[in-house]
Short mmCIF file of C-alpha atoms in Angstrom, two decimals:
data_model
loop_
_atom_site.label_atom_id
_atom_site.label_comp_id
_atom_site.label_asym_id
_atom_site.label_seq_id
_atom_site.Cartn_x
_atom_site.Cartn_y
_atom_site.Cartn_z
CA MET A 229 0.00 0.00 0.00
CA THR A 230 2.88 2.35 0.86
CA GLN A 231 4.66 1.61 -2.40
CA LEU A 232 1.46 2.37 -4.32
CA SER A 233 1.09 5.76 -2.61
CA GLN A 234 4.70 6.68 -3.32
CA SER A 235 4.35 5.75 -6.98
CA ARG A 236 1.38 8.04 -7.28
CA LEU A 237 3.40 10.92 -5.82
CA GLU A 238 6.28 10.42 -8.21
CA LEU A 239 6.27 12.70 -11.29
CA SER A 240 7.36 11.65 -14.68
CA THR A 241 10.21 13.42 -16.41
CA GLU A 242 7.76 14.99 -18.87
CA GLU A 243 5.60 16.37 -16.05
CA VAL A 244 8.61 17.81 -14.23
CA LEU A 245 9.81 19.42 -17.44
CA LEU A 246 6.38 20.91 -18.12
CA PHE A 247 6.23 22.27 -14.57
CA LEU A 248 9.66 23.90 -14.98
CA ILE A 249 8.70 25.43 -18.32
CA LEU A 250 5.52 26.91 -16.81
CA ALA A 251 7.48 28.20 -13.83
CA VAL A 252 10.02 29.86 -16.11
CA ILE A 253 7.25 31.44 -18.21
CA TRP A 254 5.52 32.69 -15.07
CA VAL A 255 8.73 34.16 -13.64
CA ARG A 256 9.58 35.70 -17.01
CA TRP A 257 6.11 37.27 -17.22
CA ILE A 258 6.56 38.73 -13.73
CA VAL A 259 9.98 40.11 -14.62
CA ILE A 260 8.71 41.61 -17.89
CA ASP A 261 5.66 43.12 -16.16
CA LEU A 262 7.84 44.48 -13.36
CA HIS A 263 10.27 45.91 -15.92
CA LYS A 264 7.39 47.59 -17.76
CA ARG A 265 6.05 49.06 -14.54
CA ILE A 266 9.47 50.32 -13.49
CA SER A 267 10.14 51.73 -16.97
CA SER A 268 6.70 53.36 -17.07
CA CYS A 269 7.18 54.81 -13.60
CA TYR A 270 10.67 56.04 -14.51
CA GLU A 271 9.39 57.62 -17.73
CA TYR A 272 6.45 59.15 -15.82
CA TYR A 273 8.73 60.85 -13.30
CA CYS A 274 11.20 61.87 -16.00
CA HIS A 275 8.37 63.69 -17.78
CA LEU A 276 7.28 65.34 -14.52
CA HIS A 277 10.78 66.47 -13.63
CA ARG A 278 11.05 68.40 -16.88
CA PHE A 279 8.61 70.84 -15.30
CA PRO A 280 10.27 73.12 -12.74
CA GLN A 281 8.77 73.22 -9.29
CA PRO A 282 9.05 75.73 -6.46
CA PRO A 283 10.29 74.53 -3.06
CA LYS A 284 7.79 72.37 -1.17
CA ARG A 285 6.39 73.29 2.21
CA ASN A 286 7.28 69.77 3.43
CA TRP A 287 7.21 66.15 2.19
CA LEU A 288 3.66 65.47 3.47
CA PHE A 289 1.73 68.50 2.21
CA GLY A 290 3.90 69.27 -0.79
CA HIS A 291 2.86 72.68 -2.12
CA LEU A 292 -0.62 72.50 -0.57
CA GLY A 293 -1.62 75.90 0.82
CA MET A 294 1.12 77.71 -1.09
CA MET A 295 -1.41 79.62 -3.22
CA PRO A 296 -4.37 80.23 -0.87
CA SER A 297 -7.61 81.80 -2.06
CA THR A 298 -6.59 85.24 -0.86
CA GLU A 299 -4.95 88.42 -2.11
CA GLU A 300 -1.62 87.00 -0.97
CA GLY A 301 -2.32 83.80 -2.90
CA LEU A 302 -2.87 85.71 -6.13
CA LYS A 303 0.33 87.67 -5.60
CA GLU A 304 2.18 84.40 -5.02
CA THR A 305 0.67 83.03 -8.24
CA ALA A 306 1.82 86.10 -10.17
CA GLN A 307 5.31 85.71 -8.73
CA LEU A 308 5.47 82.01 -9.67
CA VAL A 309 4.29 82.78 -13.21
CA ALA A 310 6.97 85.47 -13.53
CA THR A 311 9.57 82.94 -12.34
CA TYR A 312 8.27 80.02 -14.43
CA PRO A 313 6.53 81.60 -17.46
CA GLN A 314 6.44 78.23 -19.28
CA GLY A 315 4.51 76.57 -16.46
CA PHE A 316 5.50 74.60 -13.37
CA MET A 317 4.59 71.57 -11.29
CA MET A 318 3.19 71.38 -7.78
CA TRP A 319 2.41 68.51 -5.42
CA LYS A 320 -0.97 68.43 -3.73
CA GLY A 321 -0.05 66.23 -0.81
CA PRO A 322 2.73 63.63 -0.99
CA LYS A 323 1.76 61.90 -4.26
CA MET A 324 -0.62 64.02 -6.36
CA PRO A 325 1.23 66.03 -9.04
CA ILE A 326 -0.50 69.01 -10.65
CA ILE A 327 0.99 70.73 -13.68
CA VAL A 328 0.17 74.43 -13.80
CA LEU A 329 -0.03 75.82 -17.34
CA CYS A 330 0.21 79.57 -17.81
CA HIS A 331 1.55 80.07 -21.34
CA PRO A 332 -0.80 80.22 -24.38
CA ASP A 333 1.22 77.69 -26.40
CA ASP A 334 0.93 75.07 -23.66
CA VAL A 335 -2.64 75.96 -22.74
CA GLN A 336 -3.69 75.44 -26.35
CA CYS A 337 -2.42 71.85 -26.35
CA VAL A 338 -4.78 70.94 -23.51
CA LEU A 339 -7.82 73.13 -24.13
CA SER A 340 -7.87 72.38 -27.87
CA ALA A 341 -7.64 68.64 -27.29
CA SER A 342 -10.76 66.53 -27.65
CA VAL A 343 -13.04 66.13 -24.64
CA GLU A 344 -11.97 62.47 -24.49
CA VAL A 345 -8.28 63.41 -24.13
CA ALA A 346 -8.65 66.38 -21.73
CA VAL A 347 -11.52 65.47 -19.44
CA LYS A 348 -12.96 67.38 -16.51
CA ASP A 349 -10.92 66.70 -13.42
CA VAL A 350 -13.27 64.86 -11.06
CA PHE A 351 -11.11 65.71 -8.04
CA ALA A 352 -12.26 69.33 -7.78
CA TYR A 353 -15.44 69.38 -9.84
CA ASN A 354 -17.05 66.52 -7.90
CA PHE A 355 -17.33 68.83 -4.91
CA LEU A 356 -19.86 70.84 -6.94
CA LYS A 357 -22.17 67.92 -7.75
CA PRO A 358 -24.53 68.28 -4.77
CA TRP A 359 -25.01 71.89 -5.91
CA MET A 360 -25.09 71.65 -9.72
CA GLY A 361 -25.79 67.95 -10.27
CA GLY A 362 -24.93 66.49 -13.64
CA GLY A 363 -25.33 69.71 -15.60
CA LEU A 364 -23.32 70.88 -18.58
CA LEU A 365 -20.45 72.07 -16.38
CA LEU A 366 -19.89 68.69 -14.70
CA SER A 367 -21.12 66.12 -17.23
CA ALA A 368 -18.81 64.27 -19.62
CA GLY A 369 -18.81 61.87 -22.56
CA HIS A 370 -21.89 61.32 -24.68
CA LYS A 371 -24.17 63.00 -22.14
CA TRP A 372 -22.14 66.22 -22.31
CA SER A 373 -21.89 66.27 -26.12
CA HIS A 374 -25.63 65.63 -26.47
CA ARG A 375 -26.56 68.28 -23.91
CA ARG A 376 -24.20 70.82 -25.48
CA HIS A 377 -25.77 70.15 -28.88
CA VAL A 378 -29.27 70.58 -27.43
CA LEU A 379 -28.58 73.84 -25.57
CA THR A 380 -26.41 75.64 -28.13
CA PRO A 381 -29.38 76.88 -30.27
CA SER A 382 -30.77 78.76 -27.24
CA PHE A 383 -27.76 81.10 -27.48
CA ASN A 384 -27.85 81.90 -31.20
CA LEU A 385 -28.10 85.48 -32.42
CA ASN A 386 -31.82 85.38 -33.19
CA ILE A 387 -32.48 84.47 -29.57
CA LEU A 388 -29.94 86.91 -28.12
CA LYS A 389 -30.83 90.08 -30.02
CA PRO A 390 -34.12 90.81 -28.18
CA TYR A 391 -32.32 90.35 -24.86
CA VAL A 392 -30.59 93.72 -25.28
CA LYS A 393 -33.86 95.46 -24.36
CA VAL A 394 -34.07 93.33 -21.21
CA PHE A 395 -30.47 94.17 -20.31
CA SER A 396 -31.31 97.88 -20.62
CA ASP A 397 -34.46 97.62 -18.52
CA CYS A 398 -32.75 95.68 -15.74
CA THR A 399 -29.86 98.14 -15.70
CA LYS A 400 -32.28 101.06 -15.45
CA ILE A 401 -33.91 99.46 -12.39
CA MET A 402 -30.49 99.27 -10.75
CA HIS A 403 -29.79 102.88 -11.69
CA ALA A 404 -33.07 104.00 -10.19
CA LYS A 405 -31.98 102.41 -6.92
CA TRP A 406 -28.67 104.27 -7.15
CA GLN A 407 -30.45 107.56 -7.83
CA HIS A 408 -32.69 106.96 -4.82
CA LEU A 409 -29.74 106.15 -2.58
CA ALA A 410 -27.77 109.14 -3.87
CA SER A 411 -30.69 111.47 -3.14
CA GLU A 412 -30.53 110.27 0.46
CA GLY A 413 -26.79 110.90 0.60
CA SER A 414 -25.62 107.28 0.12
CA THR A 415 -23.18 107.28 -2.77
CA ARG A 416 -20.78 104.59 -1.46
CA LEU A 417 -22.08 101.28 -2.82
CA GLU A 418 -20.97 97.66 -2.68
CA MET A 419 -20.87 96.76 -6.37
CA PHE A 420 -21.19 92.99 -6.10
CA GLU A 421 -24.50 93.23 -4.23
CA HIS A 422 -26.15 95.62 -6.66
CA ILE A 423 -24.76 94.18 -9.87
CA SER A 424 -25.40 90.57 -8.82
CA LEU A 425 -29.09 91.38 -8.34
CA MET A 426 -29.17 93.11 -11.72
CA THR A 427 -27.50 90.22 -13.58
CA LEU A 428 -29.75 87.75 -11.75
CA ASP A 429 -32.75 89.77 -12.89
CA CYS A 430 -31.47 89.55 -16.47
CA PHE A 431 -31.00 85.80 -16.13
CA TYR A 432 -34.56 85.22 -14.95
CA LYS A 433 -36.15 87.40 -17.59
CA CYS A 434 -34.00 86.18 -20.50
CA LEU A 435 -33.18 82.53 -19.88
CA LEU A 436 -36.01 81.49 -17.57
CA CYS A 437 -38.64 83.81 -19.13
CA THR A 438 -39.85 84.84 -15.68
CA LYS A 439 -40.39 88.23 -14.06
CA SER A 440 -38.55 87.90 -10.79
CA ASN A 441 -38.65 91.38 -9.24
CA CYS A 442 -35.45 90.19 -7.60
CA GLN A 443 -33.79 93.61 -7.59
CA GLU A 444 -36.29 94.85 -5.04
CA LYS A 445 -35.24 92.54 -2.25
CA TRP A 446 -33.52 89.24 -2.94
CA GLU A 447 -30.20 89.34 -1.18
CA LYS A 448 -30.90 85.89 0.35
CA TYR A 449 -30.24 84.09 -2.93
CA ILE A 450 -27.05 86.08 -3.51
CA SER A 451 -25.77 85.25 -0.03
CA ILE A 452 -26.50 81.53 -0.56
CA ILE A 453 -24.41 81.44 -3.74
CA SER A 454 -21.61 83.38 -2.07
CA GLU A 455 -21.52 81.03 0.93
CA LEU A 456 -21.65 77.90 -1.25
CA SER A 457 -18.74 79.24 -3.28
CA ALA A 458 -16.72 79.86 -0.12
CA LEU A 459 -17.45 76.38 1.25
CA VAL A 460 -16.39 74.65 -1.99
CA THR A 461 -13.18 76.68 -2.13
CA LYS A 462 -12.39 75.83 1.48
CA ARG A 463 -12.96 72.13 0.80
CA ILE A 464 -10.64 72.14 -2.21
CA ASP A 465 -7.88 73.80 -0.19
CA HIS A 466 -8.03 71.36 2.78
CA LEU A 467 -7.11 67.70 2.34
CA HIS A 468 -9.00 66.52 5.42
CA LEU A 469 -12.28 67.74 3.87
CA HIS A 470 -11.95 65.76 0.63
CA ASN A 471 -13.48 62.51 1.89
CA GLU A 472 -17.24 62.66 1.22
CA PHE A 473 -18.23 60.45 4.19
CA LEU A 474 -16.28 62.59 6.66
CA TYR A 475 -17.24 65.91 5.05
CA GLN A 476 -20.97 65.21 5.38
CA ARG A 477 -20.47 64.86 9.13
CA THR A 478 -18.71 68.19 9.60
CA CYS A 479 -20.43 71.50 10.32
CA ASP A 480 -19.36 72.74 6.88
CA GLY A 481 -20.76 69.63 5.20
CA ARG A 482 -24.14 69.93 6.92
CA ARG A 483 -24.28 73.63 6.12
CA PHE A 484 -23.44 72.90 2.47
CA GLN A 485 -26.33 70.42 2.19
CA LYS A 486 -28.74 72.88 3.81
CA LEU A 487 -27.75 75.65 1.40
CA CYS A 488 -28.18 73.31 -1.58
CA SER A 489 -31.71 72.52 -0.38
CA LEU A 490 -32.52 76.23 -0.10
CA LEU A 491 -31.12 76.77 -3.58
CA TYR A 492 -33.34 74.04 -5.01
CA ASN A 493 -36.37 75.94 -3.72
CA PHE A 494 -35.47 78.80 -6.06
CA THR A 495 -34.80 76.60 -9.09
CA ASP A 496 -37.87 74.41 -8.54
CA THR A 497 -40.15 77.43 -8.36
CA ALA A 498 -38.73 78.90 -11.57
CA ILE A 499 -39.10 75.62 -13.44
CA LEU A 500 -42.68 75.17 -12.22
CA GLN A 501 -43.64 78.68 -13.29
CA ARG A 502 -42.39 78.07 -16.82
CA CYS A 503 -44.01 74.63 -17.04
CA LEU A 504 -47.40 76.19 -16.27
CA THR A 505 -47.13 78.67 -19.15
CA LEU A 506 -45.15 76.80 -21.79
CA CYS A 507 -48.12 74.74 -22.94
CA LYS A 508 -50.03 78.00 -23.69
CA LEU A 509 -47.32 79.43 -25.92
CA ASN A 510 -47.48 79.26 -29.69
CA SER A 511 -43.99 80.49 -30.49
CA LYS A 512 -41.34 78.96 -32.71
CA THR A 513 -38.63 80.75 -30.72
CA LEU A 514 -37.57 78.70 -27.71
CA ASN A 515 -35.44 80.16 -24.94
CA PHE A 516 -33.08 78.27 -22.66
CA ILE A 517 -35.71 76.98 -20.23
CA ASP A 518 -38.07 76.02 -23.06
CA VAL A 519 -35.36 73.97 -24.77
CA LEU A 520 -34.71 72.14 -21.51
CA LEU A 521 -38.36 71.34 -20.83
CA LEU A 522 -39.01 70.09 -24.36
CA SER A 523 -35.74 68.25 -25.07
CA LYS A 524 -34.94 64.55 -24.85
CA ASP A 525 -32.00 62.87 -23.21
CA GLU A 526 -29.19 61.13 -25.08
CA TYR A 527 -31.27 57.92 -25.27
CA GLY A 528 -34.37 59.56 -26.71
CA GLY A 529 -36.42 59.63 -23.51
CA ASP A 530 -37.83 62.63 -21.69
CA LEU A 531 -35.19 64.63 -19.87
CA PRO A 532 -35.29 63.64 -16.17
CA TYR A 533 -36.33 66.41 -13.83
CA GLU A 534 -33.03 66.07 -11.94
CA ASP A 535 -31.19 66.92 -15.17
CA ILE A 536 -33.43 69.94 -15.84
CA ARG A 537 -32.85 71.21 -12.33
CA ALA A 538 -29.10 70.60 -12.64
CA GLU A 539 -28.90 72.67 -15.82
CA VAL A 540 -30.92 75.52 -14.31
CA ALA A 541 -28.75 75.51 -11.17
CA THR A 542 -25.60 75.48 -13.31
CA PHE A 543 -26.68 78.36 -15.52
CA MET A 544 -28.07 80.34 -12.59
CA PHE A 545 -24.54 80.36 -11.19
CA GLU A 546 -22.68 80.78 -14.48
CA GLY A 547 -25.32 83.09 -15.94
CA TYR A 548 -25.19 85.81 -13.34
CA ASP A 549 -22.34 85.40 -10.83
CA THR A 550 -19.49 85.42 -13.34
CA MET A 551 -20.99 88.42 -15.16
CA ALA A 552 -21.45 90.26 -11.87
CA SER A 553 -17.77 89.70 -11.15
CA GLY A 554 -16.66 90.84 -14.60
CA LEU A 555 -18.83 93.96 -14.55
CA SER A 556 -17.96 94.92 -10.95
CA TRP A 557 -14.24 94.75 -11.60
CA ALA A 558 -14.68 96.65 -14.88
CA LEU A 559 -16.26 99.54 -12.98
CA TYR A 560 -13.47 99.33 -10.42
CA ASN A 561 -10.78 99.61 -13.10
CA LEU A 562 -12.51 102.52 -14.81
CA ALA A 563 -12.94 104.26 -11.46
CA ARG A 564 -9.18 104.06 -11.00
CA HIS A 565 -8.59 105.41 -14.52
CA PRO A 566 -10.93 108.39 -15.00
CA GLU A 567 -9.37 109.28 -18.36
CA TYR A 568 -10.47 105.93 -19.82
CA GLN A 569 -13.83 106.21 -18.11
CA GLU A 570 -14.48 109.60 -19.68
CA ARG A 571 -13.46 108.38 -23.14
CA CYS A 572 -15.92 105.46 -22.82
CA ARG A 573 -18.63 107.88 -21.72
CA GLN A 574 -18.06 110.13 -24.71
CA GLU A 575 -18.19 107.09 -27.00
CA VAL A 576 -21.59 106.11 -25.60
CA ARG A 577 -22.91 109.66 -25.87
CA GLU A 578 -21.77 109.84 -29.49
CA LEU A 579 -23.51 106.55 -30.21
CA LEU A 580 -26.82 107.70 -28.74
CA ARG A 581 -26.57 111.35 -29.82
CA ASP A 582 -29.20 111.16 -32.57
CA CYS A 583 -31.42 108.58 -30.86
CA GLU A 584 -34.81 109.58 -29.53
CA SER A 585 -34.38 107.30 -26.53
CA GLU A 586 -31.41 105.90 -24.66
CA GLU A 587 -32.02 102.41 -25.96
CA ILE A 588 -29.03 100.38 -27.11
CA GLU A 589 -29.69 97.97 -29.96
CA TRP A 590 -27.79 94.80 -30.76
CA ASP A 591 -25.95 96.36 -33.69
CA ASP A 592 -24.88 99.25 -31.46
CA LEU A 593 -22.67 96.89 -29.48
CA TYR A 594 -20.26 96.81 -32.41
CA GLU A 595 -20.06 100.62 -32.33
CA LEU A 596 -18.39 100.75 -28.92
CA PRO A 597 -14.81 99.71 -29.71
CA PHE A 598 -13.04 101.57 -26.90
CA LEU A 599 -15.54 100.47 -24.25
CA THR A 600 -15.07 96.90 -25.48
CA MET A 601 -11.29 97.28 -25.19
CA CYS A 602 -11.67 98.54 -21.62
CA LEU A 603 -13.96 95.65 -20.74
CA ARG A 604 -11.61 93.07 -22.22
CA GLU A 605 -8.61 94.54 -20.41
CA SER A 606 -10.54 94.34 -17.15
CA LEU A 607 -11.39 90.69 -17.86
CA ARG A 608 -7.69 90.10 -18.43
CA LEU A 609 -6.61 91.80 -15.23
CA HIS A 610 -9.51 90.45 -13.12
CA PRO A 611 -10.82 87.27 -14.82
CA PRO A 612 -14.07 86.09 -13.14
CA ILE A 613 -12.83 82.47 -13.27
CA THR A 614 -9.18 82.30 -12.24
CA GLY A 615 -8.50 78.69 -13.26
CA ILE A 616 -9.92 75.44 -14.64
CA SER A 617 -8.59 71.90 -14.44
CA ARG A 618 -8.34 69.00 -16.86
CA ARG A 619 -7.09 65.43 -16.51
CA CYS A 620 -5.16 64.01 -19.47
CA THR A 621 -6.24 60.50 -20.46
CA GLN A 622 -3.17 60.10 -22.67
CA ASP A 623 0.26 61.68 -22.96
CA VAL A 624 0.04 65.25 -24.26
CA VAL A 625 3.13 66.64 -25.98
CA LEU A 626 3.78 70.36 -25.56
CA PRO A 627 5.43 72.51 -28.28
CA ASP A 628 8.81 72.49 -26.53
CA GLY A 629 8.87 68.68 -26.35
CA ARG A 630 7.82 68.33 -22.72
CA VAL A 631 5.16 65.71 -22.07
CA ILE A 632 2.19 65.84 -19.72
CA PRO A 633 1.95 62.19 -18.63
CA LYS A 634 -1.27 60.23 -18.88
CA GLY A 635 -3.43 60.56 -15.78
CA VAL A 636 -1.94 63.84 -14.57
CA THR A 637 -4.19 66.76 -13.67
CA CYS A 638 -3.47 70.10 -15.33
CA LEU A 639 -4.47 73.41 -13.81
CA ILE A 640 -4.98 75.88 -16.61
CA SER A 641 -4.33 79.10 -14.73
CA ILE A 642 -6.42 81.75 -16.46
CA PHE A 643 -5.16 84.31 -13.96
CA GLY A 644 -1.57 83.17 -14.52
CA THR A 645 -1.90 83.27 -18.31
CA HIS A 646 -3.40 86.77 -18.14
CA HIS A 647 -0.57 87.92 -15.86
CA ASN A 648 2.29 86.20 -17.65
CA PRO A 649 4.99 88.83 -18.34
CA ALA A 650 6.28 86.72 -21.24
CA VAL A 651 2.92 87.32 -22.94
CA TRP A 652 1.69 90.59 -21.45
CA PRO A 653 4.42 93.21 -20.74
CA ASP A 654 3.78 94.98 -17.41
CA PRO A 655 0.86 92.61 -16.70
CA GLU A 656 -0.33 94.48 -13.58
CA VAL A 657 -0.92 97.69 -15.55
CA TYR A 658 -4.46 98.38 -16.79
CA ASP A 659 -3.98 99.26 -20.46
CA PRO A 660 -7.03 98.94 -22.77
CA PHE A 661 -4.83 99.52 -25.84
CA ARG A 662 -3.55 95.96 -25.47
CA PHE A 663 -6.79 95.06 -27.27
CA ASP A 664 -6.40 97.54 -30.09
CA PRO A 665 -6.83 95.51 -33.32
CA GLU A 666 -3.24 96.26 -34.34
CA ASN A 667 -1.94 94.79 -31.08
CA VAL A 668 -4.23 91.77 -31.11
CA LYS A 669 -3.45 90.36 -34.54
CA ASP A 670 0.00 88.99 -33.65
CA ARG A 671 -1.02 87.62 -30.25
CA SER A 672 -2.06 84.04 -29.58
CA PRO A 673 -5.85 83.67 -29.20
CA LEU A 674 -5.14 81.57 -26.10
CA ALA A 675 -3.44 84.52 -24.39
CA PHE A 676 -6.89 85.84 -23.41
CA ILE A 677 -9.27 83.14 -22.16
CA PRO A 678 -11.78 84.58 -19.65
CA PHE A 679 -14.41 82.20 -21.07
CA SER A 680 -12.03 79.24 -21.46
CA ALA A 681 -11.42 77.88 -24.98
CA GLY A 682 -11.69 74.75 -27.08
CA PRO A 683 -14.65 72.36 -27.22
CA ARG A 684 -15.67 73.06 -23.59
CA ASN A 685 -15.60 76.85 -23.81
CA CYS A 686 -18.37 78.91 -22.23
CA ILE A 687 -21.58 78.35 -24.17
CA GLY A 688 -22.96 81.73 -23.09
CA GLN A 689 -19.99 84.01 -23.69
CA THR A 690 -21.77 86.07 -26.37
CA PHE A 691 -24.69 86.54 -23.99
CA ALA A 692 -22.28 87.58 -21.22
CA MET A 693 -20.32 90.09 -23.29
CA ALA A 694 -23.51 91.69 -24.63
CA GLU A 695 -24.99 92.08 -21.16
CA MET A 696 -21.79 93.55 -19.72
CA LYS A 697 -21.44 96.00 -22.61
CA VAL A 698 -25.01 97.26 -22.25
CA ALA A 699 -24.82 97.60 -18.47
CA LEU A 700 -21.41 99.28 -18.59
CA ALA A 701 -22.43 101.73 -21.34
CA LEU A 702 -25.63 102.83 -19.61
CA THR A 703 -23.92 103.08 -16.22
CA LEU A 704 -21.21 105.38 -17.55
CA LEU A 705 -23.85 107.42 -19.38
CA HIS A 706 -25.65 108.26 -16.12
CA PHE A 707 -23.02 108.00 -13.39
CA ARG A 708 -19.45 108.94 -12.70
CA ILE A 709 -17.74 106.06 -10.89
CA LEU A 710 -15.18 107.03 -8.27
CA PRO A 711 -12.77 104.83 -6.33
CA ASP A 712 -13.27 104.18 -2.64
CA ASP A 713 -10.70 105.21 -0.06
CA LYS A 714 -10.07 101.57 0.85
CA GLU A 715 -8.35 99.41 -1.77
CA PRO A 716 -10.18 96.06 -2.21
CA ARG A 717 -8.46 92.76 -1.53
CA ARG A 718 -9.12 90.14 -4.19
CA LYS A 719 -10.60 86.81 -3.10
CA PRO A 720 -10.46 84.03 -5.74
CA GLU A 721 -13.19 81.53 -4.88
CA LEU A 722 -15.26 79.89 -7.63
CA ILE A 723 -15.33 83.41 -9.05
CA LEU A 724 -13.08 86.38 -8.33
CA ARG A 725 -14.68 88.35 -5.49
CA ALA A 726 -13.38 90.93 -3.04
CA GLU A 727 -12.89 90.52 0.69
CA ASP A 728 -15.41 92.67 2.56
CA GLY A 729 -16.97 93.67 -0.75
CA LEU A 730 -16.00 95.87 -3.67
CA TRP A 731 -16.93 99.41 -2.64
CA LEU A 732 -17.11 102.31 -5.11
CA ARG A 733 -18.70 105.74 -5.06
CA VAL A 734 -21.28 106.75 -7.66
CA GLU A 735 -22.07 110.31 -8.68
CA PRO A 736 -25.22 110.95 -10.78
CA LEU A 737 -24.42 113.03 -13.84
CA SER A 738 -27.85 114.57 -14.34
CA GLU A 739 -31.13 114.83 -12.51
CA GLY A 740 -33.09 113.82 -15.58
CA SER A 741 -31.52 110.40 -15.97
CA GLN A 742 -33.66 108.64 -13.42
CA GLY A 743 -34.39 105.46 -15.36
CA VAL A 744 -37.26 103.31 -14.10
CA PRO A 745 -38.85 104.68 -10.90
CA TRP A 746 -37.81 102.72 -7.84
CA SER A 747 -40.79 101.56 -5.80
CA GLY A 748 -38.85 100.33 -2.80
CA THR A 749 -41.18 97.32 -2.50
CA GLN A 750 -39.82 94.69 -0.12
CA LEU A 751 -40.09 90.97 -0.88
CA ASN A 752 -39.67 88.03 1.43
CA PRO A 753 -36.13 86.88 0.55
CA LEU A 754 -37.16 83.19 0.62
CA THR A 755 -40.08 83.57 -1.76
CA PHE A 756 -40.28 84.42 -5.40
CA GLY A 757 -43.32 86.55 -5.91
CA VAL A 758 -42.98 85.91 -9.67
CA SER A 759 -45.36 86.03 -12.57
CA SER A 760 -44.75 84.57 -15.99
CA GLU A 761 -44.26 86.74 -19.03
#
């Protein structure tokens, strides 16, 4: 019995040889795989080390906190861009490299790449999902391309042209408030508060087709957006707040969820109002909200309500907050340069000299070249969005031969590009003549990207520029804007704000330019009080 068991355990020469061959193949496969991994890792770090990097804070945090969302952080960014004008690398924590691009040639390689190659970086943008859902800003792939295709017609010229009248009317309401405050001796105004309400009013009347009366008393919505923006920025800047499970159990996380719920009350009411009236309309012209309510998803089914609400929430933020930032800083820059302000004013007066009313038409926007130059220079110096991020799904080769490795996140620093001394001489100087046609023609189109660029550029940039031009022209026509005694401190959150507000003084130019009478009616800040158009 023992001999039989031993014979069964004995292996033939052929079996031993087969076992050895398999073992050699397995070991060889491991060695080859290990060699590939080591070679790939070596190549990865070789590519990264071709990008210069400033000194780290320490090995654990890397460069985290080096560019905080403060005035000092922006100055540090400007200094780094001056030192490394071709871009640089930073470590967010011990093992997360981020390549900062701040030169047009390099920025073009990423922003002009297909949406499959340069995808939205989920690290930062995911923090916005409870607020904006799966809207156009945060979606990707087929869903994004389909939604972009669906929404683009709502921003064509035939739709936009009638909006100019709305821009004028909303601006006149704001001016009537200023006239009222000035008559009571209050000429020092916080620009973000007033202009945010005006741009929000434009958004409701143009894109949601709803009369909001929000300029009368609606600071609650503005404060919600401002606080949400601050909370998201704080979360991005602090590693210990990145984990979703832990964040939801912090005071900030609970506050963020509460604010999102309050925000949904605004969006839900606006959507309901339009739903009740859309079926009664017999118009071939569909605005933004109409397109959303009538469109299908990428699979041919009705668009889920969550998607409709996500798009409205996204465009409510992008459609008024960024424009409020751009317009507020434009007034600030013109207040600091009265000679440019007066030249813009004379240009507007010349435009409207033979007009019976002070109404600006769509075609008039092309007749304000110097005002447009001043606005563009302000957007360069104070871009509403200071940076965007992309993650490369394959190696991206830059013009100088450097390679952004697959999987690495790129921060396209809009602020850095706009303040790059290799592109813009004396970048801190406000000089509208940078945008004189003779000076523009030899400059890279990616040197000025306040609305991003490439396939994922801002879908509403024509809308935004038209609104800012109208509001700026009418404001300068009726008011002289003067700087405040206290210089504002910039605060780059989701948009570029100012610590403690952006205060300017306004001086009415004539008693007759009263605009729309201001009723002073007060609304409950948590209710709409709206009626459909």
